[in-house]
Amino acid sequence: MDLLKTAAKKGAFLAPLAGISDLPFRLISRTQGCSLAYTEMISANGLVRETARTYEYLKMNIDDHPLGVQIFGADPQIMAEAAGIVADKGVDLIDINMGCPVRKVIKTGAGAVLLKDPALCARIIEAVKKAVSIPVTVKIRSGWNRSSINAVEIARIAEDCCADAVTVHARTADQGYSGKANWKIIAEVKKAVKIPVIGNGDIRQPLDVVKMLSETDCDAVMVGRGALGNPWIFKGINQLFNNQALDYLPTLKQRMEMIENHWKMEVKFLGLKVADKSFHKHILWYTKGLDNSHKFRENIGKLKKDEGLLQLLKDYFRSLEEA
Ligand SMILES: Cc1cc2nc3c(=O)[nH]c(=O)nc-3n(C[C@H](O)[C@H](O)[C@H](O)COP(=O)(O)O)c2cc1C
């Protein structure tokens, strides 16, 4: 799959992140060298029923490529129909969510609970593959829990059903997002299939990528939480890929400019109302670990809306520069 191989050589992928990997965040990540980005999981049912809110998650633009759109659902026919709708929007690939552990999702039979039903996984992947001509990737976990690790089995099924790649988030579903990712599972999957394997879990700094690639031999790496408030991680990864010295951490000025730019994009692409609600968390991530950030965080916590937020932010950064 040329698209994936080319992207894998260029840099790391941005993970699907609900409430986070929207158009502005994907564009920001791309400016720093992210070579392929995924939307957050989008309900196949919502797409087929044409729920307006669901379509909001499909916001993309010409600079937002290569783009993977992740869909979730439990019914092969609905998943196939949803994949067709998404493919018609001109996206680059479809990703099937088989790893979400959130109750709201698994109680519908979708997400990680599918790992318990390999036959249904096969039917879903087959149906989606049949419905579209663009590549289809599948994102799985190590297994449902410690006593049912079956990533290799599901990856083999994905390969048999002609999926173009498999992403392994090396945690079990019942781990949620805590505990350490067990990269050995990624290595096992890589040995078991010929399709590209994308490794995911616990890439927190650029050097982790080197470690993951050497320990697992995976074909590409995907970054999730390591990119929160830290899109520069993609820049560092690119530097390593190009045998350059690591020099990716931003100055205070660059950090402030990134935050302002991100805010402007949120307003431009999502509208002020949505930006007002959603940007707060990004500010907390961008300022995590900076001097006196607890005081600043306390102050922004007191704001009713994000009104005055940028001013507070500028004052805070000025105080950091003057210190
Ligand atoms: C807030 C949040 C939202 C997420 N949303 C999705 C999602 O929509 N689809 C998905 O497949 N995984 C989702 N994930 C999982 C990530 O894609 C990734 O697999 C996981 O965070 C492990 O990678 P990391 O250790 O680099 O964060 C989410 C994770 C977090 C923390």
Short mmCIF file of C-alpha atoms and ligand atoms in Angstrom, two decimals:
data_model
loop_
_atom_site.label_atom_id
_atom_site.label_comp_id
_atom_site.label_asym_id
_atom_site.label_seq_id
_atom_site.Cartn_x
_atom_site.Cartn_y
_atom_site.Cartn_z
CA MET A 1 0.00 0.00 0.00
CA ASP A 2 1.99 2.92 -1.37
CA LEU A 3 0.22 5.69 0.51
CA LEU A 4 0.96 4.10 3.85
CA LYS A 5 4.52 3.12 3.01
CA THR A 6 5.33 6.61 1.78
CA ALA A 7 3.78 8.19 4.87
CA ALA A 8 5.61 5.76 7.16
CA LYS A 9 8.97 6.79 5.68
CA LYS A 10 8.21 10.48 6.15
CA GLY A 11 7.20 10.56 9.79
CA ALA A 12 4.81 9.41 12.47
CA PHE A 13 1.02 9.17 12.28
CA LEU A 14 -1.43 11.06 14.48
CA ALA A 15 -3.79 8.67 16.29
CA PRO A 16 -7.56 8.94 16.19
CA LEU A 17 -8.40 10.83 19.37
CA ALA A 18 -12.02 11.51 20.26
CA GLY A 19 -12.61 15.20 20.95
CA ILE A 20 -9.04 16.02 19.93
CA SER A 21 -7.92 14.94 16.44
CA ASP A 22 -10.18 17.42 14.68
CA LEU A 23 -9.26 19.47 11.61
CA PRO A 24 -7.32 22.19 13.49
CA PHE A 25 -5.30 19.72 15.53
CA ARG A 26 -4.54 17.59 12.48
CA LEU A 27 -3.37 20.65 10.54
CA ILE A 28 -1.21 21.77 13.46
CA SER A 29 0.33 18.30 13.69
CA ARG A 30 0.98 18.26 9.95
CA THR A 31 2.86 21.58 10.14
CA GLN A 32 5.28 19.79 12.47
CA GLY A 33 5.77 16.75 10.27
CA CYS A 34 2.96 14.32 11.07
CA SER A 35 2.78 12.27 7.87
CA LEU A 36 -0.73 10.81 8.16
CA ALA A 37 -3.55 11.80 10.48
CA TYR A 38 -6.78 10.12 11.53
CA THR A 39 -10.08 11.64 12.47
CA GLU A 40 -11.62 10.58 15.72
CA MET A 41 -13.96 7.61 15.58
CA ILE A 42 -17.17 8.43 13.73
CA SER A 43 -20.38 6.47 14.19
CA ALA A 44 -21.31 4.41 11.14
CA ASN A 45 -24.92 4.61 12.23
CA GLY A 46 -24.71 8.39 12.44
CA LEU A 47 -23.27 8.60 8.95
CA VAL A 48 -25.89 6.34 7.44
CA ARG A 49 -28.73 8.13 9.25
CA GLU A 50 -27.23 11.47 8.23
CA THR A 51 -27.10 12.87 11.72
CA ALA A 52 -25.85 16.45 11.36
CA ARG A 53 -23.54 16.21 14.36
CA THR A 54 -21.81 13.15 13.00
CA TYR A 55 -20.99 14.99 9.80
CA GLU A 56 -19.23 17.69 11.83
CA TYR A 57 -16.51 15.12 12.55
CA LEU A 58 -15.89 14.83 8.82
CA LYS A 59 -14.70 18.41 8.47
CA MET A 60 -11.53 18.40 6.40
CA ASN A 61 -9.79 20.61 3.86
CA ILE A 62 -7.33 20.45 1.02
CA ASP A 63 -4.30 20.62 3.32
CA ASP A 64 -5.60 17.79 5.46
CA HIS A 65 -4.06 14.86 3.59
CA PRO A 66 -3.26 12.05 3.77
CA LEU A 67 -6.31 11.58 5.95
CA GLY A 68 -7.70 8.44 7.50
CA VAL A 69 -11.30 8.51 8.66
CA GLN A 70 -12.08 6.10 11.44
CA ILE A 71 -15.54 4.59 11.65
CA PHE A 72 -17.08 2.46 14.36
CA GLY A 73 -20.03 0.13 14.39
CA ALA A 74 -21.02 -3.50 14.75
CA ASP A 75 -23.17 -4.16 11.71
CA PRO A 76 -21.19 -5.13 8.59
CA GLN A 77 -23.73 -3.66 6.18
CA ILE A 78 -23.97 -0.35 8.00
CA MET A 79 -20.20 -0.18 8.28
CA ALA A 80 -19.93 -0.82 4.54
CA GLU A 81 -22.47 1.88 3.74
CA ALA A 82 -20.74 4.34 6.06
CA ALA A 83 -17.38 3.55 4.48
CA GLY A 84 -18.87 4.31 1.06
CA ILE A 85 -20.19 7.67 2.28
CA VAL A 86 -16.80 8.57 3.73
CA ALA A 87 -14.87 7.42 0.65
CA ASP A 88 -17.02 9.66 -1.52
CA LYS A 89 -15.74 12.66 0.46
CA GLY A 90 -12.30 12.16 -1.05
CA VAL A 91 -10.50 10.86 2.02
CA ASP A 92 -7.38 8.72 1.65
CA LEU A 93 -8.24 5.72 3.76
CA ILE A 94 -10.83 4.22 6.04
CA ASP A 95 -9.94 2.88 9.45
CA ILE A 96 -12.13 0.45 11.35
CA ASN A 97 -12.25 0.89 15.12
CA MET A 98 -11.81 -2.40 16.94
CA GLY A 99 -10.19 -0.99 20.03
CA CYS A 100 -12.43 1.52 21.77
CA PRO A 101 -13.12 0.37 25.34
CA VAL A 102 -15.62 3.11 26.22
CA ARG A 103 -18.90 1.73 27.62
CA LYS A 104 -21.10 3.82 25.35
CA VAL A 105 -19.42 2.20 22.35
CA ILE A 106 -18.95 -1.40 23.48
CA LYS A 107 -22.53 -1.71 24.68
CA THR A 108 -23.56 -1.30 21.04
CA GLY A 109 -21.30 -4.22 20.11
CA ALA A 110 -18.72 -1.92 18.48
CA GLY A 111 -15.12 -1.02 19.35
CA ALA A 112 -12.96 -3.35 21.40
CA VAL A 113 -15.73 -5.80 22.21
CA LEU A 114 -15.47 -6.96 18.59
CA LEU A 115 -12.17 -8.61 19.52
CA LYS A 116 -14.27 -11.21 21.33
CA ASP A 117 -15.99 -12.13 18.09
CA PRO A 118 -13.35 -12.81 15.41
CA ALA A 119 -15.98 -14.04 12.92
CA LEU A 120 -17.82 -10.72 13.14
CA CYS A 121 -14.51 -8.85 12.76
CA ALA A 122 -14.00 -10.74 9.51
CA ARG A 123 -17.48 -9.92 8.23
CA ILE A 124 -17.05 -6.23 9.00
CA ILE A 125 -13.63 -5.96 7.36
CA GLU A 126 -14.81 -7.89 4.29
CA ALA A 127 -17.90 -5.75 3.92
CA VAL A 128 -15.96 -2.48 4.25
CA LYS A 129 -13.28 -3.63 1.83
CA LYS A 130 -15.92 -4.56 -0.71
CA ALA A 131 -17.61 -1.19 -0.41
CA VAL A 132 -14.62 1.04 -1.13
CA SER A 133 -11.63 1.17 -3.41
CA ILE A 134 -9.42 3.21 -1.06
CA PRO A 135 -7.21 1.42 1.51
CA VAL A 136 -8.79 0.07 4.67
CA THR A 137 -6.88 -0.20 7.94
CA VAL A 138 -8.01 -1.80 11.18
CA LYS A 139 -7.11 -0.53 14.64
CA ILE A 140 -7.06 -3.16 17.35
CA ARG A 141 -5.89 -3.67 20.90
CA SER A 142 -3.76 -6.51 22.24
CA GLY A 143 -6.94 -8.27 23.23
CA TRP A 144 -9.94 -7.86 25.48
CA ASN A 145 -8.06 -8.66 28.68
CA ARG A 146 -4.91 -10.35 29.90
CA SER A 147 -6.35 -13.81 29.52
CA SER A 148 -7.64 -13.23 26.00
CA ILE A 149 -4.75 -11.67 24.11
CA ASN A 150 -5.65 -12.26 20.46
CA ALA A 151 -4.08 -9.44 18.45
CA VAL A 152 -2.24 -11.96 16.27
CA GLU A 153 -5.46 -13.84 15.49
CA ILE A 154 -7.35 -10.64 14.63
CA ALA A 155 -4.46 -9.26 12.58
CA ARG A 156 -4.35 -12.50 10.57
CA ILE A 157 -8.08 -12.21 9.99
CA ALA A 158 -7.60 -8.62 8.85
CA GLU A 159 -4.94 -9.77 6.44
CA ASP A 160 -7.11 -12.64 5.14
CA CYS A 161 -9.93 -10.15 4.57
CA CYS A 162 -7.55 -7.97 2.53
CA ALA A 163 -7.17 -5.11 5.01
CA ASP A 164 -4.29 -2.91 3.93
CA ALA A 165 -2.70 -2.48 7.35
CA VAL A 166 -3.34 -3.10 11.00
CA THR A 167 -2.64 -0.74 13.89
CA VAL A 168 -1.91 -2.36 17.22
CA HIS A 169 -2.48 -0.35 20.36
CA ALA A 170 -0.52 -2.62 22.64
CA ARG A 171 -2.85 -2.48 25.63
CA THR A 172 -5.78 -4.73 26.42
CA ALA A 173 -9.23 -3.17 26.32
CA ASP A 174 -9.67 -3.58 30.05
CA GLN A 175 -6.48 -1.59 30.65
CA GLY A 176 -8.19 1.42 29.15
CA TYR A 177 -5.41 3.96 28.79
CA SER A 178 -3.47 3.11 31.91
CA GLY A 179 -0.57 0.79 32.57
CA LYS A 180 2.24 0.25 30.12
CA ALA A 181 1.74 -0.74 26.53
CA ASN A 182 3.29 -4.15 25.87
CA TRP A 183 5.21 -3.67 22.65
CA LYS A 184 5.99 -7.41 22.48
CA ILE A 185 2.48 -7.87 21.12
CA ILE A 186 3.28 -5.48 18.27
CA ALA A 187 6.40 -7.54 17.50
CA GLU A 188 4.34 -10.75 17.51
CA VAL A 189 1.78 -9.27 15.13
CA LYS A 190 4.53 -8.00 12.84
CA LYS A 191 5.99 -11.51 12.65
CA ALA A 192 2.59 -13.04 11.95
CA VAL A 193 1.35 -10.93 9.02
CA LYS A 194 2.69 -9.49 5.79
CA ILE A 195 0.54 -6.38 5.68
CA PRO A 196 2.06 -3.25 7.26
CA VAL A 197 1.80 -3.04 11.03
CA ILE A 198 1.46 0.34 12.71
CA GLY A 199 2.72 0.35 16.29
CA ASN A 200 0.92 2.41 18.89
CA GLY A 201 1.13 3.02 22.61
CA ASP A 202 3.40 5.10 24.85
CA ILE A 203 5.32 7.12 22.30
CA ARG A 204 5.96 10.13 24.50
CA GLN A 205 9.14 11.53 22.97
CA PRO A 206 10.90 11.15 19.63
CA LEU A 207 13.45 8.63 20.88
CA ASP A 208 10.62 6.26 21.85
CA VAL A 209 10.01 5.83 18.12
CA VAL A 210 13.50 4.49 17.57
CA LYS A 211 12.95 2.09 20.46
CA MET A 212 9.59 0.93 19.17
CA LEU A 213 10.89 0.41 15.65
CA SER A 214 13.85 -1.61 16.85
CA GLU A 215 11.93 -3.66 19.41
CA THR A 216 8.96 -4.49 17.20
CA ASP A 217 10.13 -4.04 13.60
CA CYS A 218 6.78 -2.36 12.94
CA ASP A 219 6.31 -0.48 9.67
CA ALA A 220 5.03 2.81 11.05
CA VAL A 221 4.39 4.46 14.39
CA MET A 222 1.31 6.23 15.65
CA VAL A 223 1.36 8.90 18.33
CA GLY A 224 -1.62 9.62 20.57
CA ARG A 225 -1.28 11.39 23.90
CA GLY A 226 2.35 12.25 23.23
CA ALA A 227 1.11 14.90 20.80
CA LEU A 228 -1.21 16.65 23.25
CA GLY A 229 0.10 20.15 23.78
CA ASN A 230 3.19 18.84 22.03
CA PRO A 231 2.79 18.77 18.24
CA TRP A 232 6.57 19.36 18.14
CA ILE A 233 7.00 15.64 18.84
CA PHE A 234 6.42 15.11 15.10
CA LYS A 235 9.23 17.52 14.30
CA GLY A 236 11.60 15.60 16.57
CA ILE A 237 10.58 12.30 14.99
CA ASN A 238 11.28 13.75 11.54
CA GLN A 239 14.69 14.91 12.68
CA LEU A 240 15.49 11.37 13.79
CA PHE A 241 14.18 9.92 10.52
CA ASN A 242 16.47 12.31 8.63
CA ASN A 243 19.50 11.59 10.82
CA GLN A 244 19.49 15.14 12.12
CA ALA A 245 20.34 16.22 15.64
CA LEU A 246 17.31 16.35 17.91
CA ASP A 247 16.29 19.96 18.32
CA TYR A 248 12.55 20.18 18.43
CA LEU A 249 11.45 21.71 21.69
CA PRO A 250 9.93 25.17 21.15
CA THR A 251 11.03 28.44 22.68
CA LEU A 252 8.45 30.21 24.81
CA LYS A 253 7.74 32.51 21.88
CA GLN A 254 7.17 29.58 19.52
CA ARG A 255 4.94 27.88 22.08
CA MET A 256 2.85 31.02 22.45
CA GLU A 257 2.63 31.43 18.68
CA MET A 258 1.54 27.82 18.29
CA ILE A 259 -1.21 28.26 20.86
CA GLU A 260 -2.45 31.43 19.15
CA ASN A 261 -2.34 29.78 15.77
CA HIS A 262 -4.19 26.73 17.08
CA TRP A 263 -6.85 28.95 18.65
CA LYS A 264 -7.30 30.90 15.40
CA MET A 265 -7.73 27.67 13.47
CA GLU A 266 -10.29 26.39 15.94
CA VAL A 267 -12.30 29.58 15.52
CA LYS A 268 -11.91 29.53 11.74
CA PHE A 269 -12.82 25.90 11.18
CA LEU A 270 -15.10 25.06 14.09
CA GLY A 271 -16.59 28.44 14.98
CA LEU A 272 -16.20 30.52 18.12
CA LYS A 273 -18.82 28.62 20.10
CA VAL A 274 -17.14 25.24 19.65
CA ALA A 275 -13.66 26.71 20.05
CA ASP A 276 -14.72 28.34 23.32
CA LYS A 277 -15.70 24.95 24.67
CA SER A 278 -12.94 22.83 23.24
CA PHE A 279 -9.80 24.92 23.47
CA HIS A 280 -9.45 25.02 27.24
CA LYS A 281 -8.01 21.49 27.37
CA HIS A 282 -5.40 22.31 24.74
CA ILE A 283 -4.21 25.29 26.79
CA LEU A 284 -3.81 23.06 29.81
CA TRP A 285 -1.72 20.63 27.77
CA TYR A 286 0.36 23.35 26.14
CA THR A 287 1.25 24.87 29.50
CA LYS A 288 1.75 21.66 31.48
CA GLY A 289 5.05 21.65 33.34
CA LEU A 290 5.87 25.33 32.69
CA ASP A 291 6.93 27.50 35.64
CA ASN A 292 4.03 28.62 37.82
CA SER A 293 1.61 26.92 35.48
CA HIS A 294 -0.52 25.75 38.42
CA LYS A 295 -1.38 29.38 39.23
CA PHE A 296 -2.17 30.14 35.60
CA ARG A 297 -4.29 27.01 35.35
CA GLU A 298 -6.17 28.01 38.47
CA ASN A 299 -6.84 31.42 36.93
CA ILE A 300 -8.16 30.08 33.67
CA GLY A 301 -10.28 27.62 35.62
CA LYS A 302 -12.08 30.64 37.11
CA LEU A 303 -13.02 32.09 33.72
CA LYS A 304 -16.68 31.62 32.90
CA LYS A 305 -16.07 31.08 29.21
CA ASP A 306 -12.78 31.27 27.39
CA GLU A 307 -13.34 35.01 27.15
CA GLY A 308 -10.17 36.75 28.23
CA LEU A 309 -8.28 33.49 27.90
CA LEU A 310 -5.82 34.68 25.30
CA GLN A 311 -5.05 37.80 27.32
CA LEU A 312 -4.38 35.72 30.43
CA LEU A 313 -2.21 33.47 28.34
CA LYS A 314 -0.20 36.37 26.92
CA ASP A 315 0.29 37.83 30.40
CA TYR A 316 1.42 34.46 31.67
CA PHE A 317 3.93 33.99 28.84
CA ARG A 318 5.21 37.54 29.33
CA SER A 319 5.80 36.77 33.00
CA LEU A 320 7.72 33.62 31.99
CA GLU A 321 9.88 35.56 29.55
CA GLU A 322 10.64 38.22 32.13
CA ALA A 323 11.52 35.73 34.85
C1 LIG B 1 -8.83 11.10 24.77
C2 LIG B 1 -8.60 9.91 23.88
C3 LIG B 1 -9.46 9.68 22.83
C4 LIG B 1 -9.26 8.57 21.99
N1 LIG B 1 -10.09 8.37 20.94
C5 LIG B 1 -9.87 7.31 20.10
C6 LIG B 1 -10.68 7.11 18.95
O1 LIG B 1 -11.59 7.89 18.65
N2 LIG B 1 -10.42 6.02 18.20
C7 LIG B 1 -9.39 5.13 18.48
O2 LIG B 1 -9.19 4.15 17.77
N3 LIG B 1 -8.62 5.33 19.56
C8 LIG B 1 -8.81 6.39 20.36
N4 LIG B 1 -7.98 6.60 21.40
C9 LIG B 1 -6.80 5.74 21.56
C10 LIG B 1 -5.59 6.33 20.84
O3 LIG B 1 -5.81 6.38 19.45
C11 LIG B 1 -4.33 5.49 21.11
O4 LIG B 1 -4.54 4.19 20.62
C12 LIG B 1 -4.01 5.41 22.60
O5 LIG B 1 -4.11 6.66 23.22
C13 LIG B 1 -2.61 4.82 22.82
O6 LIG B 1 -1.62 5.63 22.25
P1 LIG B 1 -0.76 6.66 23.15
O7 LIG B 1 -0.16 5.87 24.27
O8 LIG B 1 0.24 7.19 22.17
O9 LIG B 1 -1.71 7.69 23.65
C14 LIG B 1 -8.18 7.68 22.25
C15 LIG B 1 -7.33 7.93 23.32
C16 LIG B 1 -7.52 9.03 24.13
C17 LIG B 1 -6.57 9.27 25.27
#
